[in-house]
Coordinates of C-alpha atoms in Angstrom, one line a residue:
M1 CA 70.3 116.8 96.1
T2 CA 70.4 118.8 99.3
M3 CA 71.4 116.8 102.4
K4 CA 71.5 117.6 106.1
V5 CA 75.0 117.3 107.4
T6 CA 76.4 117.5 110.9
V7 CA 80.1 117.9 111.5
M8 CA 81.4 116.9 114.9
G9 CA 84.4 119.1 115.6
S10 CA 84.9 122.7 114.5
G11 CA 88.6 122.7 114.1
Y12 CA 90.6 122.9 110.9
V13 CA 89.2 119.8 109.2
G14 CA 85.7 120.2 110.5
L15 CA 85.4 123.9 109.5
V16 CA 86.7 123.3 106.0
T17 CA 84.5 120.3 105.5
G18 CA 81.4 122.0 106.8
A19 CA 81.9 125.3 105.0
C20 CA 82.6 123.6 101.6
L21 CA 79.6 121.3 101.9
A22 CA 77.4 124.3 102.7
H23 CA 78.9 126.2 99.8
V24 CA 77.4 123.7 97.3
G25 CA 74.0 123.8 98.9
H26 CA 73.9 121.2 101.7
Q27 CA 72.5 122.2 105.1
V28 CA 75.4 122.0 107.5
M29 CA 75.6 122.3 111.3
C30 CA 79.1 122.3 112.8
F31 CA 79.3 121.2 116.4
D32 CA 82.0 121.6 119.1
I33 CA 82.0 121.1 122.8
D34 CA 84.1 124.2 123.1
E35 CA 81.4 126.8 123.8
A36 CA 83.9 129.7 123.4
R37 CA 84.9 128.5 120.0
I38 CA 81.2 128.2 118.9
A39 CA 80.5 131.7 120.3
S40 CA 83.5 133.1 118.3
L41 CA 82.3 131.4 115.1
N42 CA 78.8 132.8 115.6
S43 CA 80.4 136.2 116.0
N44 CA 82.2 135.8 112.6
H45 CA 85.6 135.2 114.2
L46 CA 87.6 132.3 112.9
P47 CA 89.9 130.5 115.4
L48 CA 92.5 129.8 112.7
F49 CA 93.9 131.2 109.4
E50 CA 93.3 129.4 106.2
P51 CA 93.2 131.3 102.9
G52 CA 89.7 131.7 101.5
L53 CA 87.9 129.9 104.4
D54 CA 86.5 133.1 106.0
S55 CA 84.7 134.1 102.8
V56 CA 83.3 130.6 102.3
I57 CA 82.0 130.4 105.9
A58 CA 80.5 133.9 105.6
S59 CA 78.7 133.0 102.5
G60 CA 77.3 129.8 104.0
V61 CA 76.1 131.6 107.1
R62 CA 74.6 134.4 105.1
E63 CA 72.6 132.0 102.9
G64 CA 71.3 130.1 105.9
L65 CA 73.2 126.9 105.0
L66 CA 75.8 126.9 107.7
S67 CA 75.4 127.2 111.4
F68 CA 77.4 126.4 114.6
S69 CA 76.2 124.9 117.8
S70 CA 77.6 123.6 121.1
D71 CA 74.3 121.7 121.8
A72 CA 75.0 118.0 121.0
E73 CA 71.4 117.0 120.9
E74 CA 70.5 119.8 118.4
A75 CA 73.5 119.1 116.2
I76 CA 73.2 115.3 116.1
G77 CA 69.4 115.5 115.6
H78 CA 70.1 117.7 112.5
G79 CA 72.2 115.4 110.4
Q80 CA 71.4 112.6 108.0
V81 CA 75.1 112.3 107.5
I82 CA 77.3 112.9 110.6
F83 CA 81.0 113.5 110.2
I84 CA 83.4 112.9 113.0
A85 CA 86.2 115.5 112.5
V86 CA 87.7 115.8 115.9
G87 CA 91.4 115.8 116.8
T88 CA 93.5 112.7 117.2
P89 CA 96.5 114.0 119.1
Q90 CA 99.7 112.0 119.7
D91 CA 99.8 110.2 123.0
H92 CA 102.9 109.5 125.1
N93 CA 104.1 106.5 123.0
G94 CA 103.4 108.1 119.6
A95 CA 100.1 106.4 119.0
A96 CA 97.0 108.4 117.9
D97 CA 94.7 109.3 120.9
T98 CA 91.2 108.5 119.7
R99 CA 89.4 109.4 122.9
H100 CA 87.7 112.4 121.2
V101 CA 86.6 110.2 118.3
M102 CA 85.0 107.7 120.7
S103 CA 83.4 110.5 122.8
A104 CA 81.8 111.9 119.6
A105 CA 80.6 108.4 118.7
G106 CA 79.1 108.1 122.2
L107 CA 77.2 111.4 121.8
I108 CA 75.9 110.3 118.4
G109 CA 74.5 107.1 120.0
Q110 CA 73.0 109.1 122.8
Y111 CA 71.2 111.7 120.7
M112 CA 70.4 110.1 117.4
K113 CA 66.7 110.6 116.5
D114 CA 66.6 108.8 113.2
Y115 CA 68.8 106.8 110.8
A116 CA 72.2 108.4 110.3
L117 CA 75.3 107.6 108.4
V118 CA 78.3 108.2 110.7
V119 CA 81.5 109.0 108.8
T120 CA 85.0 109.2 110.3
K121 CA 86.7 112.1 108.7
S122 CA 89.4 112.4 111.3
T123 CA 92.8 110.7 110.6
V124 CA 92.5 107.5 112.7
P125 CA 94.3 104.2 113.2
V126 CA 93.1 101.2 111.2
G127 CA 90.1 99.7 113.0
T128 CA 88.9 102.9 114.6
T129 CA 85.7 103.1 112.4
D130 CA 84.8 99.6 113.6
R131 CA 85.2 100.8 117.1
V132 CA 83.0 103.8 116.3
R133 CA 80.3 101.4 115.1
E134 CA 80.6 99.4 118.3
T135 CA 80.4 102.5 120.5
V136 CA 77.3 103.9 118.7
A137 CA 75.6 100.5 118.8
R138 CA 76.4 100.0 122.5
T139 CA 75.0 103.4 123.4
L140 CA 71.8 102.8 121.4
Q141 CA 71.4 99.5 123.1
A142 CA 71.7 101.2 126.5
R143 CA 68.9 103.5 125.4
H144 CA 66.9 100.4 124.3
S145 CA 66.7 102.2 120.9
P146 CA 66.0 100.3 117.7
L147 CA 67.5 103.0 115.5
A148 CA 69.5 101.8 112.5
F149 CA 72.8 103.5 111.4
D150 CA 75.8 102.9 109.2
V151 CA 79.4 103.8 109.4
A152 CA 82.0 104.7 106.7
S153 CA 85.5 106.0 106.5
N154 CA 86.1 109.2 104.4
P155 CA 89.6 110.5 105.2
E156 CA 90.6 114.0 104.3
F157 CA 93.5 115.0 102.0
L158 CA 93.6 118.7 102.7
K159 CA 96.8 120.7 102.6
E160 CA 97.1 123.6 105.0
G161 CA 97.3 126.8 103.0
S162 CA 95.1 125.4 100.1
A163 CA 92.5 123.4 102.0
V164 CA 89.5 125.1 100.5
N165 CA 90.7 124.5 96.9
D166 CA 91.6 120.9 97.8
F167 CA 88.1 120.3 99.0
M168 CA 86.4 122.0 96.1
K169 CA 88.6 120.4 93.5
P170 CA 89.7 117.1 95.0
D171 CA 92.2 114.8 93.3
R172 CA 90.3 111.9 94.9
I173 CA 87.4 111.3 97.2
L174 CA 88.1 108.2 99.2
V175 CA 85.2 106.3 100.7
G176 CA 85.6 103.2 102.9
T177 CA 82.5 101.1 103.0
E178 CA 81.2 97.6 102.0
S179 CA 77.6 98.9 101.6
K180 CA 76.2 99.9 98.3
A181 CA 73.5 102.0 100.1
V182 CA 76.2 103.9 102.0
E183 CA 78.2 104.4 98.8
K184 CA 75.0 105.8 97.2
I185 CA 74.5 108.3 100.0
L186 CA 78.1 109.6 99.8
R187 CA 78.0 109.8 96.0
Q188 CA 75.0 112.0 96.3
L189 CA 76.7 114.1 99.0
Y190 CA 79.9 114.6 96.9
A191 CA 78.2 114.9 93.5
P192 CA 78.9 118.6 93.2
F193 CA 82.7 117.9 93.6
N194 CA 82.6 114.9 91.2
R195 CA 81.3 116.3 88.0
N196 CA 84.3 116.8 85.8
H197 CA 85.5 113.2 86.0
E198 CA 85.2 110.3 88.4
R199 CA 87.1 111.1 91.6
L200 CA 85.3 108.9 94.1
M201 CA 87.3 105.8 95.0
V202 CA 85.5 103.1 97.0
M203 CA 87.3 100.5 99.1
D204 CA 86.8 98.6 102.4
I205 CA 87.0 100.7 105.6
R206 CA 90.3 99.4 106.9
S207 CA 92.0 100.0 103.5
A208 CA 90.7 103.6 103.5
E209 CA 92.0 104.2 107.0
L210 CA 95.4 102.9 106.1
T211 CA 95.5 104.8 102.8
K212 CA 95.4 108.1 104.7
Y213 CA 98.4 107.2 106.9
A214 CA 100.3 105.7 104.0
A215 CA 99.9 108.9 101.9
N216 CA 101.3 111.1 104.6
A217 CA 104.0 108.7 105.4
M218 CA 105.1 108.5 101.8
L219 CA 105.3 112.3 101.5
A220 CA 107.2 112.6 104.8
T221 CA 109.6 109.9 103.5
K222 CA 110.3 111.9 100.4
I223 CA 111.2 114.9 102.5
S224 CA 113.5 113.0 104.8
F225 CA 115.1 111.3 101.9
I226 CA 116.0 114.5 100.1
N227 CA 117.3 116.0 103.4
E228 CA 119.4 112.9 103.9
I229 CA 120.9 113.3 100.4
A230 CA 121.4 117.0 101.1
N231 CA 123.5 116.2 104.2
I232 CA 125.5 113.7 102.1
A233 CA 126.0 116.3 99.3
E234 CA 127.5 118.8 101.8
R235 CA 130.2 116.3 102.7
M236 CA 130.9 115.3 99.1
G237 CA 131.1 118.8 97.6
A238 CA 127.9 118.4 95.6
D239 CA 125.1 120.8 95.2
I240 CA 121.7 119.4 96.3
E241 CA 119.8 121.8 94.0
K242 CA 121.5 120.2 90.9
V243 CA 120.9 116.7 92.3
R244 CA 117.2 117.6 93.0
Q245 CA 116.7 118.7 89.4
G246 CA 118.5 115.6 88.1
I247 CA 116.4 113.1 90.0
G248 CA 113.1 115.1 89.7
A249 CA 113.4 114.9 85.9
D250 CA 112.7 111.2 86.2
P251 CA 108.9 110.9 86.0
R252 CA 109.0 107.9 88.4
I253 CA 110.3 110.3 91.1
G254 CA 109.0 113.8 90.1
Y255 CA 109.7 117.1 91.7
H256 CA 107.0 117.1 94.4
F257 CA 108.2 117.0 98.0
I258 CA 111.9 116.7 97.2
Y259 CA 112.9 120.2 98.4
P260 CA 115.6 120.0 101.1
G261 CA 115.3 122.2 104.1
C262 CA 115.2 122.4 107.9
G263 CA 112.7 119.6 108.4
Y264 CA 108.9 119.1 108.1
G265 CA 106.4 120.0 110.8
G266 CA 102.7 120.7 111.2
S267 CA 99.8 118.7 112.6
C268 CA 99.9 115.8 110.2
F269 CA 103.2 114.4 109.1
P270 CA 105.0 114.1 112.5
K271 CA 101.9 112.8 114.2
D272 CA 100.8 110.4 111.4
V273 CA 104.2 108.8 110.8
A274 CA 104.6 108.2 114.5
A275 CA 101.0 106.9 114.8
L276 CA 101.5 104.5 111.9
E277 CA 104.7 103.2 113.4
A278 CA 103.0 102.7 116.8
S279 CA 100.1 100.9 115.1
A280 CA 102.4 98.6 113.2
I281 CA 104.4 97.8 116.4
A282 CA 101.1 97.0 118.2
E283 CA 100.5 94.5 115.4
G284 CA 103.9 92.8 116.0
Y285 CA 105.7 94.5 113.1
R286 CA 108.6 97.0 113.6
P287 CA 108.6 99.4 110.6
Q288 CA 112.3 100.4 110.3
L289 CA 111.7 102.9 107.4
L290 CA 109.1 104.9 109.3
R291 CA 111.4 105.2 112.3
A292 CA 114.2 106.4 110.1
V293 CA 111.9 109.0 108.5
R294 CA 111.1 110.4 112.0
E295 CA 114.7 110.3 113.1
V296 CA 116.1 112.0 110.0
N297 CA 113.5 114.7 110.4
A298 CA 114.3 115.2 114.1
R299 CA 118.0 115.6 113.2
Q300 CA 117.3 117.9 110.3
K301 CA 115.5 120.3 112.6
E302 CA 118.8 120.7 114.5
R303 CA 120.8 121.5 111.3
L304 CA 120.1 125.2 111.1
F305 CA 121.1 125.9 114.6
E306 CA 124.2 123.8 114.1
K307 CA 125.2 125.8 111.1
I308 CA 124.6 129.1 112.9
S309 CA 126.6 127.9 115.9
D310 CA 129.5 126.7 113.7
Y311 CA 129.6 129.9 111.8
F312 CA 130.0 131.9 115.0
R313 CA 132.4 129.3 116.4
G314 CA 130.1 128.2 119.2
D315 CA 129.7 131.7 120.7
L316 CA 126.2 132.9 120.4
K317 CA 125.8 134.5 123.8
G318 CA 124.5 138.0 123.3
K319 CA 123.9 137.5 119.5
T320 CA 120.6 138.5 118.0
I321 CA 119.3 136.4 115.1
A322 CA 116.6 137.8 112.7
L323 CA 114.2 135.0 111.9
W324 CA 112.0 135.1 108.8
G325 CA 109.1 132.6 109.1
L326 CA 107.5 130.9 112.2
S327 CA 104.8 128.7 110.7
F328 CA 105.7 125.2 109.6
K329 CA 104.8 126.1 106.0
P330 CA 103.5 129.1 104.1
R331 CA 99.9 130.2 104.0
T332 CA 99.1 129.0 107.5
D333 CA 99.6 130.2 111.1
D334 CA 100.2 126.7 112.3
M335 CA 103.3 126.3 114.4
R336 CA 102.8 122.8 115.6
E337 CA 106.1 120.9 115.3
A338 CA 107.5 123.9 113.3
P339 CA 111.3 123.9 112.7
S340 CA 111.3 127.5 113.8
R341 CA 110.5 126.4 117.4
M342 CA 113.5 124.1 117.7
L343 CA 115.7 126.8 116.2
M344 CA 114.5 129.5 118.6
E345 CA 114.7 127.3 121.6
S346 CA 118.2 126.2 120.8
L347 CA 119.2 129.8 120.2
W348 CA 117.8 130.8 123.6
D349 CA 119.6 128.0 125.3
A350 CA 122.8 129.2 123.7
G351 CA 122.2 132.8 125.1
A352 CA 121.1 134.4 121.8
Q353 CA 118.0 136.5 121.2
V354 CA 115.5 136.3 118.3
R355 CA 113.7 139.0 116.4
A356 CA 111.1 137.2 114.4
Y357 CA 108.6 138.0 111.6
D358 CA 105.9 135.9 110.1
P359 CA 103.0 137.2 107.9
Q360 CA 100.4 135.1 109.9
A361 CA 101.9 133.2 112.8
A362 CA 103.0 136.0 115.2
G363 CA 99.8 135.7 117.3
V364 CA 100.2 131.9 117.6
C365 CA 103.8 132.4 118.6
Q366 CA 102.7 134.8 121.3
Q367 CA 100.2 132.2 122.6
I368 CA 103.0 129.6 122.7
Y369 CA 105.8 131.6 124.3
G370 CA 104.0 134.6 125.9
Q371 CA 106.2 137.5 126.9
R372 CA 109.4 135.4 126.8
Q373 CA 112.7 137.2 127.3
G374 CA 114.8 136.9 124.2
L375 CA 111.9 136.9 121.8
T376 CA 110.8 140.0 119.9
L377 CA 107.9 139.7 117.4
V378 CA 107.9 142.4 114.7
D379 CA 105.5 143.4 112.0
S380 CA 107.8 143.3 108.9
K381 CA 110.8 141.3 107.6
E382 CA 112.8 144.6 107.5
A383 CA 112.1 145.3 111.2
A384 CA 113.4 141.8 112.1
L385 CA 116.8 142.8 110.7
E386 CA 117.2 145.8 113.0
G387 CA 119.9 145.2 115.5
A388 CA 120.4 141.6 114.3
D389 CA 123.7 139.9 113.8
A390 CA 122.5 137.4 111.2
L391 CA 119.4 136.3 109.3
A392 CA 117.9 132.8 109.4
I393 CA 114.9 131.6 107.3
C394 CA 112.6 128.8 108.4
T395 CA 109.5 129.3 106.2
E396 CA 109.3 129.8 102.4
W397 CA 106.7 132.6 102.4
K398 CA 106.5 134.2 98.9
S399 CA 107.2 137.6 100.4
F400 CA 110.7 136.4 101.3
W401 CA 111.7 135.2 97.8
A402 CA 113.0 138.5 96.4
P403 CA 114.5 140.5 99.3
D404 CA 116.5 143.6 99.2
F405 CA 120.0 142.1 99.7
A406 CA 121.6 145.5 99.9
L407 CA 119.4 146.4 102.8
I408 CA 120.1 143.1 104.5
R409 CA 123.9 143.6 104.0
A410 CA 123.7 147.2 105.4
T411 CA 121.5 146.2 108.4
L412 CA 123.1 143.0 109.7
A413 CA 126.1 143.3 112.0
T414 CA 127.4 140.2 110.4
P415 CA 126.5 139.9 106.8
V416 CA 125.3 136.3 106.6
I417 CA 122.0 134.5 105.6
F418 CA 121.2 131.0 107.0
D419 CA 118.7 129.8 104.4
G420 CA 116.8 126.9 105.9
R421 CA 114.6 126.6 102.8
N422 CA 117.2 127.2 100.0
L423 CA 115.2 130.1 98.7
F424 CA 118.2 131.9 97.1
E425 CA 121.0 131.1 94.7
P426 CA 124.3 131.3 96.6
D427 CA 126.1 133.2 93.8
C428 CA 123.4 135.9 93.9
V429 CA 123.6 136.3 97.6
I430 CA 127.4 136.5 97.7
S431 CA 127.5 139.0 94.9
H432 CA 125.8 141.4 97.3
G433 CA 128.5 141.0 99.9
L434 CA 126.7 138.5 102.1
D435 CA 127.8 135.0 103.2
Y436 CA 125.3 132.3 102.4
V437 CA 124.7 129.1 104.3
G438 CA 122.0 126.8 102.9
I439 CA 121.0 123.2 103.1
G440 CA 123.1 120.9 100.9
R441 CA 124.5 123.7 98.8
I442 CA 128.2 123.4 97.7
G443 CA 130.3 123.6 100.8
V444 CA 131.7 127.1 100.9
V445 CA 129.6 130.1 99.8
Q446 CA 131.2 133.2 101.3
A447 CA 131.5 136.7 100.0
Q448 CA 135.2 136.7 101.0
Q449 CA 135.9 133.4 99.2
S450 CA 138.2 135.0 96.6
E451 CA 140.3 136.4 99.4
G452 CA 141.0 133.0 100.8
R453 CA 138.7 133.1 103.8
V454 CA 137.4 129.6 103.4
R455 CA 135.6 127.6 106.1
S456 CA 133.5 124.5 105.5
I457 CA 130.4 125.8 107.2
N458 CA 127.9 123.6 105.4
A459 CA 129.7 120.4 106.0
A460 CA 130.2 120.9 109.7

């Protein structure tokens, strides 16, 4: 059954949500207070890169099912179901800043014309949806309006790089409500995504809110755990790749999210782990594990620079490092909290220069750093090698997986690869005359190993 939907916030989550709901026939209007963003969307220009999203949006607009507006009254008056999908950035003490959520709730109360179901799609601290209810009710009361409304929690579980597929083929649709009437509305809304088997899970609002944070914290924990073991492996002469395979074969552990590297980044894991920790502290509980997850990750982001510095015996002044990968993960242009940023900034502080290539994130990098001295953005991975002393890898883009090692060897002034994502087998790299420094790989992997030039780079 076709429903009228309003999405408050036309960022990453809002656009994916609105576009995918329109794709199955709902009439969707995406709202944002940023008039320039709405103008850009109405001119068919997306403010972000997400595979497949452009075509889904274009299809919705073409069929008259998806529109964009910066007029709050128009947008809120449109929706039977109103999603709040605005940002919840981290504040100075790590907690989630919900001002934009409450501002959206205030606008809803101000401009509602009929009954509406208000749904928090943003990742929010436990109790936020109750505050949304209070804000809408208070605003309606100030209007002397008798309009009825309901609230629900419906957190998103979208992965950057595969968000459209995640929405179209969800592994679960989480709904937080104690109302059977609200559950019925959301079952109708999500029916097109719930046909193959039952994916919709209903629980109370606070449990739904916490589930989102717990899911991201669990995944972040797995990453920090395997990075901790990788650092131990380096000192013990073990190979983390063998260890990863050994523990991943246990079905209780599995292989997902146990790939060691130079740390996690993005808009979710860093912010959500910190926000959950801050929320717990506010409730009188100090979550030691969550703090450790954050601290391990912060330290892990320093490891690649440390390895480069150790290899060059602390003298990086005047060196040029080729960098493959700027985004925090493949298939996105998002550089928020990306390990590449810490690496580049540490290299610049040490007097080095960077020649960087990323298939999607060069424009974002330019926005962050501008015309910074010491940064050259190039349009191919081969161009990044030109005039470089060494190669470092921060993002596991598929186009990096099978490089021309002979070209790398011939181009670099110092034949060495610092592999922050363990893309390559050390033996393969050294067989091409290159030194290899990975994360948690067996201590010494140098092309001159057989000649006795042995230094424990990895375990430094």
